[in-house]
Tab-separated table of C-alpha atoms in Angstrom:
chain	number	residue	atom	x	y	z
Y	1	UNK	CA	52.571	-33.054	287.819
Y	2	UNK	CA	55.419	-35.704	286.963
Y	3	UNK	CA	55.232	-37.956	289.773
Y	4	UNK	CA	55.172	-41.858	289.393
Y	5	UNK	CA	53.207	-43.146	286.722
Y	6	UNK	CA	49.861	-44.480	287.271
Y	7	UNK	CA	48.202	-47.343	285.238
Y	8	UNK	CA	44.762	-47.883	284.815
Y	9	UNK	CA	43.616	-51.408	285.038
Y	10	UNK	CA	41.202	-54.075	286.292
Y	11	UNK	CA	43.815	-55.934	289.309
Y	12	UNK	CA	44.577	-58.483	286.622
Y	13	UNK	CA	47.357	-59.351	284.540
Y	14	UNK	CA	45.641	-59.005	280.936
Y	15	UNK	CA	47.431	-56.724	278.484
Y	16	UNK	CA	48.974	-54.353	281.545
Y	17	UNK	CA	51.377	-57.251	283.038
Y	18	UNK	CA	54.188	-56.439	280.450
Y	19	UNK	CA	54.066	-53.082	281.160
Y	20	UNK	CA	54.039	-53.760	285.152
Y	21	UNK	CA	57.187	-56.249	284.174
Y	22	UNK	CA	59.052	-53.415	282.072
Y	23	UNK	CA	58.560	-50.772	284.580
Y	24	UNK	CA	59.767	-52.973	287.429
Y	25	UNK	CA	62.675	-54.502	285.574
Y	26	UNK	CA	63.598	-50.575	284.570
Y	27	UNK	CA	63.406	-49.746	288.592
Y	28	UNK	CA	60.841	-47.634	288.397
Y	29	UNK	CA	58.182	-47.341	291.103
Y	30	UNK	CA	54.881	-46.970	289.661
Y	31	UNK	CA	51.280	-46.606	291.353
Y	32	UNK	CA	48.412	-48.346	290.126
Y	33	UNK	CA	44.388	-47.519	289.854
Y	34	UNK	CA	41.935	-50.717	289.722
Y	35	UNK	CA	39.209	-50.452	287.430
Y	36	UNK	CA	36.459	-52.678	290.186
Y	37	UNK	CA	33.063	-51.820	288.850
Y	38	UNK	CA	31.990	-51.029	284.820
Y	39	UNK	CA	31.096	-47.430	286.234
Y	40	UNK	CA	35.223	-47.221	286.831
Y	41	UNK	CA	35.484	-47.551	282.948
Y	42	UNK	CA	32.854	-45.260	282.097
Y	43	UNK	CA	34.101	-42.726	284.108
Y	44	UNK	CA	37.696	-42.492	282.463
Y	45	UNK	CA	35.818	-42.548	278.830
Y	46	UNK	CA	33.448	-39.971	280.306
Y	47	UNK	CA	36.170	-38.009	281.234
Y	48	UNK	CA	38.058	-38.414	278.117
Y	49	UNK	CA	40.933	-39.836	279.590
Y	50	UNK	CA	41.185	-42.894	277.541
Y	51	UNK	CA	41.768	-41.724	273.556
Y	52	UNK	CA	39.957	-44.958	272.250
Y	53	UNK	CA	37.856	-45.737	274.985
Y	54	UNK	CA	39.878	-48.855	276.181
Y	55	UNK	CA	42.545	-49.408	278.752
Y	56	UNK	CA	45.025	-50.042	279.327
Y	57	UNK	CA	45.969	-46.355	279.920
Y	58	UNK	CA	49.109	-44.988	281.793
Y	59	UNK	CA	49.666	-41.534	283.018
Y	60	UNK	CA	53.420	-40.584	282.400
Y	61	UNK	CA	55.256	-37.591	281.835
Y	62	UNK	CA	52.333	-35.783	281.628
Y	63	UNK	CA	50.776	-37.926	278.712
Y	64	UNK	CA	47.629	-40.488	279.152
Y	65	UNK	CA	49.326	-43.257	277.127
Y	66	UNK	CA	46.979	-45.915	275.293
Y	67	UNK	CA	47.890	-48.665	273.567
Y	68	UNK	CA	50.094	-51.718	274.973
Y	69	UNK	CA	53.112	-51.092	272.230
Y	70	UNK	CA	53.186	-47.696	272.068
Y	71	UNK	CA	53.708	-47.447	276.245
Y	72	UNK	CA	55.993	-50.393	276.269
Y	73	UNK	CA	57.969	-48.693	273.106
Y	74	UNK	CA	58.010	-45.406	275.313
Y	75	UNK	CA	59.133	-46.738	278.468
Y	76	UNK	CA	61.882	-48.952	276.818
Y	77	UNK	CA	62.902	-46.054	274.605
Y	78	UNK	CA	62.911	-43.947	278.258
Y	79	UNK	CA	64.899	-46.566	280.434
Y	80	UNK	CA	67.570	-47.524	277.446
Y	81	UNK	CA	66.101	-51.101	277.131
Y	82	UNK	CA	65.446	-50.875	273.254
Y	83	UNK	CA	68.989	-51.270	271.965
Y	84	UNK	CA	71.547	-48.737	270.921
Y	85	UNK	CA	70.951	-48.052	266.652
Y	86	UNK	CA	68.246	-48.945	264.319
Y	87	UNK	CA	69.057	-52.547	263.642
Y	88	UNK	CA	69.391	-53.463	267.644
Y	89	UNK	CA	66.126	-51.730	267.720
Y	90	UNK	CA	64.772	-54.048	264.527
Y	91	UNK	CA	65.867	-57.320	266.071
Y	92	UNK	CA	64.530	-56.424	270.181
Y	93	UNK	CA	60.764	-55.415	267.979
Y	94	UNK	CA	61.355	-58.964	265.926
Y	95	UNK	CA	61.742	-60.990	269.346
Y	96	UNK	CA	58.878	-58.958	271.366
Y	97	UNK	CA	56.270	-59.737	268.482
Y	98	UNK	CA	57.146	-63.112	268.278
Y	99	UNK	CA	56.259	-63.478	272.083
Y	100	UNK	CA	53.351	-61.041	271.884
Y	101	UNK	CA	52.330	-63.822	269.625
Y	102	UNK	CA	52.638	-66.521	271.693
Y	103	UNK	CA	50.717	-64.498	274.881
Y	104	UNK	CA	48.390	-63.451	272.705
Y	105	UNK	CA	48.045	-67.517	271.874
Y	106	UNK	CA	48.259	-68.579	276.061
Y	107	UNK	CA	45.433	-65.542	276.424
Y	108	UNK	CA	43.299	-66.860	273.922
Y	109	UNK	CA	42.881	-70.404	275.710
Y	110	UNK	CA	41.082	-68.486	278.813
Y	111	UNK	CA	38.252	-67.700	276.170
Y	112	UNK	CA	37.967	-71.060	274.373
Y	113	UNK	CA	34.480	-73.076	274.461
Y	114	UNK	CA	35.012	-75.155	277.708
Y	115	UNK	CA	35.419	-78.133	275.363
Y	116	UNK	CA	37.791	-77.002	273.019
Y	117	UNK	CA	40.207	-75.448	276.234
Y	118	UNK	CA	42.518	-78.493	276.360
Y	119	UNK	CA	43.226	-79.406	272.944
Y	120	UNK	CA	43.677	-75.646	271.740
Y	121	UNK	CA	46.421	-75.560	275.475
Y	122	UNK	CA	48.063	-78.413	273.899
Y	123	UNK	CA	48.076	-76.932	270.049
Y	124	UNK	CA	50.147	-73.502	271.820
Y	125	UNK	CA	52.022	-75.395	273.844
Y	126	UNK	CA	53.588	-77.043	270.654
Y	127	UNK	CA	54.063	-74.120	269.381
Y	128	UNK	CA	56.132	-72.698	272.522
Y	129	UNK	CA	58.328	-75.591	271.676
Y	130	UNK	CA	58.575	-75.924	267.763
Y	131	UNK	CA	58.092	-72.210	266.744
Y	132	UNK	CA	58.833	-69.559	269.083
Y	133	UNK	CA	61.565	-70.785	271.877
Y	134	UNK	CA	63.764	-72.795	269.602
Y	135	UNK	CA	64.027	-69.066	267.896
Y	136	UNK	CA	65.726	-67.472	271.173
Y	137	UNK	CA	67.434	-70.465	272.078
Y	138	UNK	CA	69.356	-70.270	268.755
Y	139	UNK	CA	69.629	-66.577	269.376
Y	140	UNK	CA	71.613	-67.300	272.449
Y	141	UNK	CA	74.036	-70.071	271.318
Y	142	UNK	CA	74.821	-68.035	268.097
Y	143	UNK	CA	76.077	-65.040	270.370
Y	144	UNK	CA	76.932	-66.855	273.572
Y	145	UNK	CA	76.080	-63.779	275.125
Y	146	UNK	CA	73.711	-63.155	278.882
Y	147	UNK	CA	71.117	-60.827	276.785
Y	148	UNK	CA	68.990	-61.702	273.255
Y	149	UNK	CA	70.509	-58.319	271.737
Y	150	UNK	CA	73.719	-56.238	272.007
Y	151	UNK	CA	75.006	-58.016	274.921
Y	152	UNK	CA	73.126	-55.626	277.085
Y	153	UNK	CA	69.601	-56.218	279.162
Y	154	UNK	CA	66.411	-55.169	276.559
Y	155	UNK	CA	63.176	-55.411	276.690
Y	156	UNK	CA	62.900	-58.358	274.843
Y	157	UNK	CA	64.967	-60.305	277.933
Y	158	UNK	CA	62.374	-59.271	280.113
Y	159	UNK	CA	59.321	-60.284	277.747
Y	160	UNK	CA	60.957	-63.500	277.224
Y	161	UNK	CA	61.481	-64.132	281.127
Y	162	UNK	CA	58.136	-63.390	281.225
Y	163	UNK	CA	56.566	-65.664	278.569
Y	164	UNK	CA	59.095	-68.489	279.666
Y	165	UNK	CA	56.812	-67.917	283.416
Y	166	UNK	CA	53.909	-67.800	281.624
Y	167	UNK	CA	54.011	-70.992	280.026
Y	168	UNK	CA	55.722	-72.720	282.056
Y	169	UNK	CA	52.485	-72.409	284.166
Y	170	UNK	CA	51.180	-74.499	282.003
Y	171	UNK	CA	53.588	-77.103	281.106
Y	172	UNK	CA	56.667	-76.733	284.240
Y	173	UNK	CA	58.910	-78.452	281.811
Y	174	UNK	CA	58.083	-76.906	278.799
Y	175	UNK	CA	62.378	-75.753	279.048
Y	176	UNK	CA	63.138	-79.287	279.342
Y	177	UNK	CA	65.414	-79.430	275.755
Y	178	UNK	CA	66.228	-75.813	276.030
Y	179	UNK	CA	69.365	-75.372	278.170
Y	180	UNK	CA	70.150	-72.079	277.166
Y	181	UNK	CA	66.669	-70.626	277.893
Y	182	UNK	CA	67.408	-72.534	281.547
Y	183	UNK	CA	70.537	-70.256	282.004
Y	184	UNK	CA	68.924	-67.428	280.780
Y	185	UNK	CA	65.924	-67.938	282.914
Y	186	UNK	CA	68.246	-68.334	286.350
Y	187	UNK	CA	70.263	-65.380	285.217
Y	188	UNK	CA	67.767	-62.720	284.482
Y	189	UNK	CA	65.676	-63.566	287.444
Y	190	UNK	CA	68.508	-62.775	289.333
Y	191	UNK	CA	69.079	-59.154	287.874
Y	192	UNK	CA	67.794	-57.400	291.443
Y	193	UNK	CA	64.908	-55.239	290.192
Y	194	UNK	CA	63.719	-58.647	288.331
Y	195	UNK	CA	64.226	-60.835	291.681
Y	196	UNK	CA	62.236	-58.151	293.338
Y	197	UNK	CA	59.773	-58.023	291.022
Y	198	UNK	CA	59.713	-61.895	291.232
Y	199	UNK	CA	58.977	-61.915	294.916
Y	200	UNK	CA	55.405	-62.241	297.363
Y	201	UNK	CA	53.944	-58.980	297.657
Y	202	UNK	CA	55.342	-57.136	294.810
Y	203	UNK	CA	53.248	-55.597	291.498
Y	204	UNK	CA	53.255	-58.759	289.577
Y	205	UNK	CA	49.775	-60.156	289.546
Y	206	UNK	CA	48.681	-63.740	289.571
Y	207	UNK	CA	46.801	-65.513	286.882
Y	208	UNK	CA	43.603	-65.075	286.514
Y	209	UNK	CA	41.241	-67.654	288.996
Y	210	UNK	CA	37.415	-68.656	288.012
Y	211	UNK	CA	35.738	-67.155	290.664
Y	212	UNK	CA	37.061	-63.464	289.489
Y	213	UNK	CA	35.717	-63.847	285.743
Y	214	UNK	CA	32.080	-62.578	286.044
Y	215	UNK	CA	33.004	-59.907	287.811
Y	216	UNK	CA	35.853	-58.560	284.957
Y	217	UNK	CA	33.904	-59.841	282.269
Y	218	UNK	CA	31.178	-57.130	283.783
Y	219	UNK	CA	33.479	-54.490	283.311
Y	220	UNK	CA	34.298	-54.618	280.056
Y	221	UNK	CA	30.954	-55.904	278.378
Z	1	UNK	CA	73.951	-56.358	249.639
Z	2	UNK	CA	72.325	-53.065	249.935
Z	3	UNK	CA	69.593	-53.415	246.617
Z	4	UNK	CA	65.921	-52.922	246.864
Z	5	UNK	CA	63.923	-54.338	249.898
Z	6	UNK	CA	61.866	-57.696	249.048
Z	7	UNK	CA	59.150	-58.052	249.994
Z	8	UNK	CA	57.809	-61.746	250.488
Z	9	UNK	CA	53.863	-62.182	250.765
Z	10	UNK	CA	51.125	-63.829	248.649
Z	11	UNK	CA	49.786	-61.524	245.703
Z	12	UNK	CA	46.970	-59.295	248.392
Z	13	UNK	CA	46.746	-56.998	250.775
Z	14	UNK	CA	46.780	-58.311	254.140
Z	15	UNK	CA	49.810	-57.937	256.856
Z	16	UNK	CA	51.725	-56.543	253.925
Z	17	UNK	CA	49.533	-53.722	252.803
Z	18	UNK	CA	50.793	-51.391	255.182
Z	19	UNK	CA	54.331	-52.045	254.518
Z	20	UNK	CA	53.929	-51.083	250.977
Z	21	UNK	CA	52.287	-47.782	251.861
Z	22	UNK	CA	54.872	-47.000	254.299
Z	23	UNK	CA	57.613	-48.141	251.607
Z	24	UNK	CA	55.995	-46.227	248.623
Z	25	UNK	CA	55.062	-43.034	251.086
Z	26	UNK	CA	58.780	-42.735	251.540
Z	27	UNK	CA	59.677	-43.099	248.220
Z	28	UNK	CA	62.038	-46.291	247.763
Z	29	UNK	CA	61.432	-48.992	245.035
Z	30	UNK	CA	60.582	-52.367	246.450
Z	31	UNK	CA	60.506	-56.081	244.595
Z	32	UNK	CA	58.021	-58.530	245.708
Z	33	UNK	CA	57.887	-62.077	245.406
Z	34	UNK	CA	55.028	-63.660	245.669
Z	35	UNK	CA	53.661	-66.705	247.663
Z	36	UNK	CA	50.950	-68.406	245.042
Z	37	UNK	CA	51.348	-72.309	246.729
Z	38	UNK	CA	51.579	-73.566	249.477
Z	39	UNK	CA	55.022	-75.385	248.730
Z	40	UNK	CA	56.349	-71.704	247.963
Z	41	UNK	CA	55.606	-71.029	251.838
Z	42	UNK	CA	57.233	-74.577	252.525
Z	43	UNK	CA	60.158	-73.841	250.781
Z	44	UNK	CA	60.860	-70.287	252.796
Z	45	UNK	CA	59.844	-72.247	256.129
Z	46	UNK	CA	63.046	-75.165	255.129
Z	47	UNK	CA	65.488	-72.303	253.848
Z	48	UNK	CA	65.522	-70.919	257.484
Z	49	UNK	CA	63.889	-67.752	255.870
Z	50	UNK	CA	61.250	-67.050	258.404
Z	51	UNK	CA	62.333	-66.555	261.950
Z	52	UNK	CA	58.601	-67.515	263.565
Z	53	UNK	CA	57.613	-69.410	259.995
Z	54	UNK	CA	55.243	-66.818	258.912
Z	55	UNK	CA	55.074	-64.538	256.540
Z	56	UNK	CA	55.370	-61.074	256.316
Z	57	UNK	CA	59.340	-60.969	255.545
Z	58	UNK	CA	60.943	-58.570	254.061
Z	59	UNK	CA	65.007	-58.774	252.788
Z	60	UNK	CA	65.966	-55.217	253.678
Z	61	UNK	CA	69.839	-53.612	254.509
Z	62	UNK	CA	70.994	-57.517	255.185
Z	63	UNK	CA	68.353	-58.884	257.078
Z	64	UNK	CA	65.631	-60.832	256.808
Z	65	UNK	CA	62.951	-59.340	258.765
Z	66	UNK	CA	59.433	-60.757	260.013
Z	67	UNK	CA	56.326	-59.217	262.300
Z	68	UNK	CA	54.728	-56.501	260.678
Z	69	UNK	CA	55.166	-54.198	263.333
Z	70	UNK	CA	59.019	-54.535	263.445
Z	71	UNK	CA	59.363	-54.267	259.773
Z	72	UNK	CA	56.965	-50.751	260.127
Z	73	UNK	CA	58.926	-49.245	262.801
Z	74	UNK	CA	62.432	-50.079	260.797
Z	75	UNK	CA	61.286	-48.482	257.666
Z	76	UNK	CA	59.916	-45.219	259.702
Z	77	UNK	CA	62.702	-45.013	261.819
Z	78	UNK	CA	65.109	-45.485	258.716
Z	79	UNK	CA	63.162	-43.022	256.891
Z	80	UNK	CA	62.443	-40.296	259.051
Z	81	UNK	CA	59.143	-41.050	259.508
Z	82	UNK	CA	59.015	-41.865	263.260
Z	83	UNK	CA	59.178	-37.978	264.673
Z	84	UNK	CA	62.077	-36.696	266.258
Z	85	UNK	CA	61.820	-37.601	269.673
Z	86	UNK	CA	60.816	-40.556	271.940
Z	87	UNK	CA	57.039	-38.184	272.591
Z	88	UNK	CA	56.855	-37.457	269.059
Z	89	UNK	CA	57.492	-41.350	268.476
Z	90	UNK	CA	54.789	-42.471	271.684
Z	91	UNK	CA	52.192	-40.084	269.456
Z	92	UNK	CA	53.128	-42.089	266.744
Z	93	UNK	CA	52.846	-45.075	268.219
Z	94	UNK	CA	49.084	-44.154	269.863
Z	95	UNK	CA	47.828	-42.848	266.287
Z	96	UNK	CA	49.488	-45.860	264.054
Z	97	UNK	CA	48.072	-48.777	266.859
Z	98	UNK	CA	44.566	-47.408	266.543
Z	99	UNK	CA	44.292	-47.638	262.863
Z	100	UNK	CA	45.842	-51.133	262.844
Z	101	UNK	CA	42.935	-52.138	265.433
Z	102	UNK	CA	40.502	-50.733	263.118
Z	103	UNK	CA	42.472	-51.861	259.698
Z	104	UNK	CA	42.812	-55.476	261.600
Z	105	UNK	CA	38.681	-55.936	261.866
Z	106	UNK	CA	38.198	-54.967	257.832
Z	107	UNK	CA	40.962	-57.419	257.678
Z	108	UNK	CA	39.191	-60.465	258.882
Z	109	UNK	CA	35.684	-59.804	257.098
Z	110	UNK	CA	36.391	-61.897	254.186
Z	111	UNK	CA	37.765	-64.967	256.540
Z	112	UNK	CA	34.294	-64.764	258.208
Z	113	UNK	CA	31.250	-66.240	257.497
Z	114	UNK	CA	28.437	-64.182	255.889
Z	115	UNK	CA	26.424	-63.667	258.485
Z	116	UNK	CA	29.787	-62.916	260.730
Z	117	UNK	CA	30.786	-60.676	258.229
Z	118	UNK	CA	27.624	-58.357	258.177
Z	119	UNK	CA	27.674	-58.284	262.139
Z	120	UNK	CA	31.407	-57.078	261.875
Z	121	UNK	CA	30.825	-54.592	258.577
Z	122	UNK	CA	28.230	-52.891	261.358
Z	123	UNK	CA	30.279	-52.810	263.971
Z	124	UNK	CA	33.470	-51.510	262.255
Z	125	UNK	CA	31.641	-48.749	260.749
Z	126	UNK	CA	30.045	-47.735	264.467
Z	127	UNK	CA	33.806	-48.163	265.420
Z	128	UNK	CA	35.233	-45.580	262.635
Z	129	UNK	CA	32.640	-42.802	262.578
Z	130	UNK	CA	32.634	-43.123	267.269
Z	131	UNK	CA	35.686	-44.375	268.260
Z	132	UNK	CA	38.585	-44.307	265.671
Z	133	UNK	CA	37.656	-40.927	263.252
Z	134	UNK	CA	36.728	-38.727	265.796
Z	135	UNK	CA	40.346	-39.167	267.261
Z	136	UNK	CA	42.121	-38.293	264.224
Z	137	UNK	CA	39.504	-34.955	263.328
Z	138	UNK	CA	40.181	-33.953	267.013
Z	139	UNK	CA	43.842	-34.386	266.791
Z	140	UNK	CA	44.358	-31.902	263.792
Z	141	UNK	CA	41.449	-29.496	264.681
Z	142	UNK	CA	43.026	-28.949	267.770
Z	143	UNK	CA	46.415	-28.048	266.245
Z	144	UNK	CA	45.653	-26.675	263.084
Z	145	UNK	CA	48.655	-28.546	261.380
Z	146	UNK	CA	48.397	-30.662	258.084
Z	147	UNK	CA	50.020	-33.484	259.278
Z	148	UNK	CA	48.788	-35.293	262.599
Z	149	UNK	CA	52.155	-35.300	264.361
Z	150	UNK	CA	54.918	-32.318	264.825
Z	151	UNK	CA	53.857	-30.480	262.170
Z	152	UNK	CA	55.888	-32.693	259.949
Z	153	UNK	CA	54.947	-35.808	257.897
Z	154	UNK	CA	55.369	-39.581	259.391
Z	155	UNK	CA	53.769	-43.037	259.658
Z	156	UNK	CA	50.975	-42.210	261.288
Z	157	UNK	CA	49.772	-40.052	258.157
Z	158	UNK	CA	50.499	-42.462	256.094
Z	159	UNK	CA	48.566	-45.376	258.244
Z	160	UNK	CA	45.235	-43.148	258.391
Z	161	UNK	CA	45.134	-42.585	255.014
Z	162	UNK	CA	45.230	-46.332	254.307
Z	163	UNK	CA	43.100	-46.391	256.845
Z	164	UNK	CA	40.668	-44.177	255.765
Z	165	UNK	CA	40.806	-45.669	252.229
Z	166	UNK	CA	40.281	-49.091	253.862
Z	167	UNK	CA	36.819	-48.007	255.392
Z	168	UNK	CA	35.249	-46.025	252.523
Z	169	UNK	CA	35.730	-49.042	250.139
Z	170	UNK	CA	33.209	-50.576	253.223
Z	171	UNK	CA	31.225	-47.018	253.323
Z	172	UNK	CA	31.407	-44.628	250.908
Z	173	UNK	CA	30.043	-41.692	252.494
Z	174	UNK	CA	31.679	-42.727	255.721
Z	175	UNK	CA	34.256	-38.895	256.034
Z	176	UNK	CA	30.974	-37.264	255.352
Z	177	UNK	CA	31.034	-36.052	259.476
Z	178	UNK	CA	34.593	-34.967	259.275
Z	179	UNK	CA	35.812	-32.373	257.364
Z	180	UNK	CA	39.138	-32.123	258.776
Z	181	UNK	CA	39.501	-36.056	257.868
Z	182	UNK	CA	38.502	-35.178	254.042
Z	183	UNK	CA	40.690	-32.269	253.667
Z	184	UNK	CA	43.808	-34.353	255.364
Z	185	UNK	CA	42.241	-37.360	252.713
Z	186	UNK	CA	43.148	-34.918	249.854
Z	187	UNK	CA	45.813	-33.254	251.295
Z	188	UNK	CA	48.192	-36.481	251.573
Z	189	UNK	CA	47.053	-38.071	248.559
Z	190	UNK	CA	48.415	-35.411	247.019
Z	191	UNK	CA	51.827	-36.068	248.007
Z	192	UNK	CA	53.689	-37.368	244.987
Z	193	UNK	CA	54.931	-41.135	246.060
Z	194	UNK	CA	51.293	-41.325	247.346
Z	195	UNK	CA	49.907	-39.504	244.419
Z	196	UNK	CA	52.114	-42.387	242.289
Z	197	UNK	CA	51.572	-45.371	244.670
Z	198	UNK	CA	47.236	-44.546	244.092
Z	199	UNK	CA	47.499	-44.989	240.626
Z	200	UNK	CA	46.414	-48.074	238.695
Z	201	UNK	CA	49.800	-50.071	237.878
Z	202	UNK	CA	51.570	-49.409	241.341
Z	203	UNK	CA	51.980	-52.345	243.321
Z	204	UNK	CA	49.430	-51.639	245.840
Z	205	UNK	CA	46.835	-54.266	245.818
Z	206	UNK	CA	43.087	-54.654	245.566
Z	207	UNK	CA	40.727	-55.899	248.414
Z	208	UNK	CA	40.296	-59.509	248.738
Z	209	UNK	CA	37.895	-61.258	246.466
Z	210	UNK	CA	36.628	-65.247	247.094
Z	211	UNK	CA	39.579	-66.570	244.348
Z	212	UNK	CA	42.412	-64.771	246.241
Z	213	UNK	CA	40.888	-66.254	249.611
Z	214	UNK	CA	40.218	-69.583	248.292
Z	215	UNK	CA	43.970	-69.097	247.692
Z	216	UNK	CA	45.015	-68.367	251.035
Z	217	UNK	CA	43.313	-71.111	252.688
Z	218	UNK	CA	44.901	-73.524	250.866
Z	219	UNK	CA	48.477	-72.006	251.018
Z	220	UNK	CA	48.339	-71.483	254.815
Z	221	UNK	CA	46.303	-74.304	255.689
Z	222	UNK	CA	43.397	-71.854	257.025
């Protein structure tokens, strides 16, 4: 029955934040199922609910979506945050990837050797501000426009809201020679389903804090 | 100007492989230039070529586009190859990211070290014949159709036959539980552009030997 969708997850970020961040900045309400225990996993593959045996997995419009992309290409496509023609749609998928990247790269530091976590942070935090946000920071003094693409809210605003968060984390003036991103960052958090989204007590989750590790590293392994 | 996409990639498979299936599979001519030193990568990275300084990029309809997956989706989409509606599409996109996961570990193998490598060879074959195969045989038992979505040919054909190309060059005999996967096998590469594109003298490329990686280390500093 169509009701809200419902994603299955371990109550972490991982790959299901985006999603959480897409939904929410779309305004839609969305329920969520923890994955606590490895048995919670092994249930859904028992059950066939999960196509290649891995989550995340969202149930919506009657579909158990897998994949990260191919639900965050569905919702966008749904909620008319993936542009308006082909070549809105080419630039938004350009943008995303590039940040997908650099998550992917802030991700990967969580399983460095314990010696090698600081100098690998410090390698991807050059790269947040050499190769990836001098890229939308150009994008938005070219256009002089609110939004990366179209002059209209995409997903690739909200992914880049959500990786400027991310790492800034990790370095809190990691914007400091990016005035444009600045803007951009006050602005967007102040689109209302973003501010909600934004505030104590909503769906966002938290980064991830030692004493939790074992016990998701015992789901999945 | 409109004129045949570029592509711009060293002379092997890699990120790029997939965009010249897609490319050939839907029948337009493509140029390549290659990347054989590292100062041909340097050069790109000062022209302003490469939005995130990598490679893939392709010159297509004007721009100059990079990320594999955002190349992909613009050639299906332009091509008709992305379904005809936003379920069709999320089908799509299911099918197409599980054969990149499994196309990304055979990928990797000849980066790794030889003992890495034979731990990975195992556990990419376990992955095909229990996780990734048994999807695809499912998907067109269950419907009956020859092509995996809509009844009607797109990406996602084209991905699992590179796909399941990819893996026999690792296993042979590795189709030999699925029939439905070997009659789809011979079905779509009997399609002409695919018929054309498997034929020696086509640009598709061969697997990685130790010279081309040699190569690549030094060009990308890996």
């Amino acid at each position: 029955m169509s009701g809200k969708p419902r994603l299955h997850y371990v109550n972490a970020r991982g790959r299901m934040e985006p999603i959480r961040w897409l939904l929410a900045a779309a305004g839609v309400e969305f329920e969520e199922a923890f994955l606590e225990k490895k048995d919670d996993l092994k249930k859904l593959q028992t059950n066939g609910d999960l196509l290649f045996q891995q989550v995340p997995m969202v149930e919506i419009d009657g579909m158990k979506m897998v994949q990260t992309r191919a639900i965050l290409n569905y919702i966008a496509g749904k909620y008319n945050l993936y542009g308006k023609d082909l070549k809105e749609r080419a630039l938004i998928d350009m943008y995303v990837e590039g940040l997908a990247d650099l998550n992917e790269l802030i991700s990967s530091n969580f399983f460095q050797p314990a010696d090698k976590k600081e100098e690998h942070l410090a390698t991807v935090l050059d790269k947040a501000a050499t190769r990836y946000f001098p890229v939308y920071e150009k994008v938005l003094k070219g256009h002089g426009q609110d939004f990366l693409v179209g002059n209209k809210l995409s997903r690739a605003d909200v992914q880049l809201l959500e990786t400027i968060l991310l790492v800034e984390e990790s370095k809190p003036d990691i914007l400091a020679k990016f005035p444009l991103l600045q803007s951009f960052k006050a602005k967007t958090s102040n689109i209302p389903n973003i501010k909600k989204f934004l505030q104590p007590g909503s769906q966002r989750k938290q980064p991830i804090q030692e004493k939790d590790i074992p016990r998701l590293m015992q789901i999945f392994h | 100007m409109a004129g045949k996409p570029k592509l711009h990639y060293t002379c092997g498979r890699g990120k790029m492989e997939s965009i010249r299936w897609l490319l050939a599979a839907a029948g337009v001519e493509f140029e390549e230039q290659f990347i054989e030193k590292n100062e041909h990568l340097e050069k790109l990275r000062k022209d302003g070529s490469l939005l995130f300084q990598q490679v893939p990029m392709v010159e297509i309809d004007g721009m100059k586009m990079v990320q594999t997956r955002a190349i992909l989706s613009y050639i299906a989409g332009k091509y008709n190859l992305y379904g005809k509606d936003l379920k069709e599409r999320a089908w799509i996109d299911m099918y197409v990211e599980g054969t990149t996961d499994l196309m990304g570990m055979i990928m990797q193998l000849p980066l790794q070290s030889a003992e890495m490598r034979e731990k990975n060879l195992a556990l990419i074959i376990e992955r095909a014949k229990t996780r990734y195969f048994p999807v695809y045989e499912k998907a067109l038992k269950d419907h009956g159709h020859d092509y995996l979505v809509g009844n009607k040919f797109s990406w996602a054909d084209i991905h699992l036959l590179e796909a399941i190309l990819m893996v026999e060059e690792c296993k042979p005999d590795i189709l030999s539980a699925f029939p439905q996967l070997q009659a789809f096998k011979g079905r779509i590469s009997n399609i002409p552009t695919i018929k054309k594109f498997l034929q020696p003298g086509s640009q598709r490329k061969p697997p990685a030997d130790d010279k081309y990686i040699a190569n690549v280390r030094k060009i990308f500093n890996i």
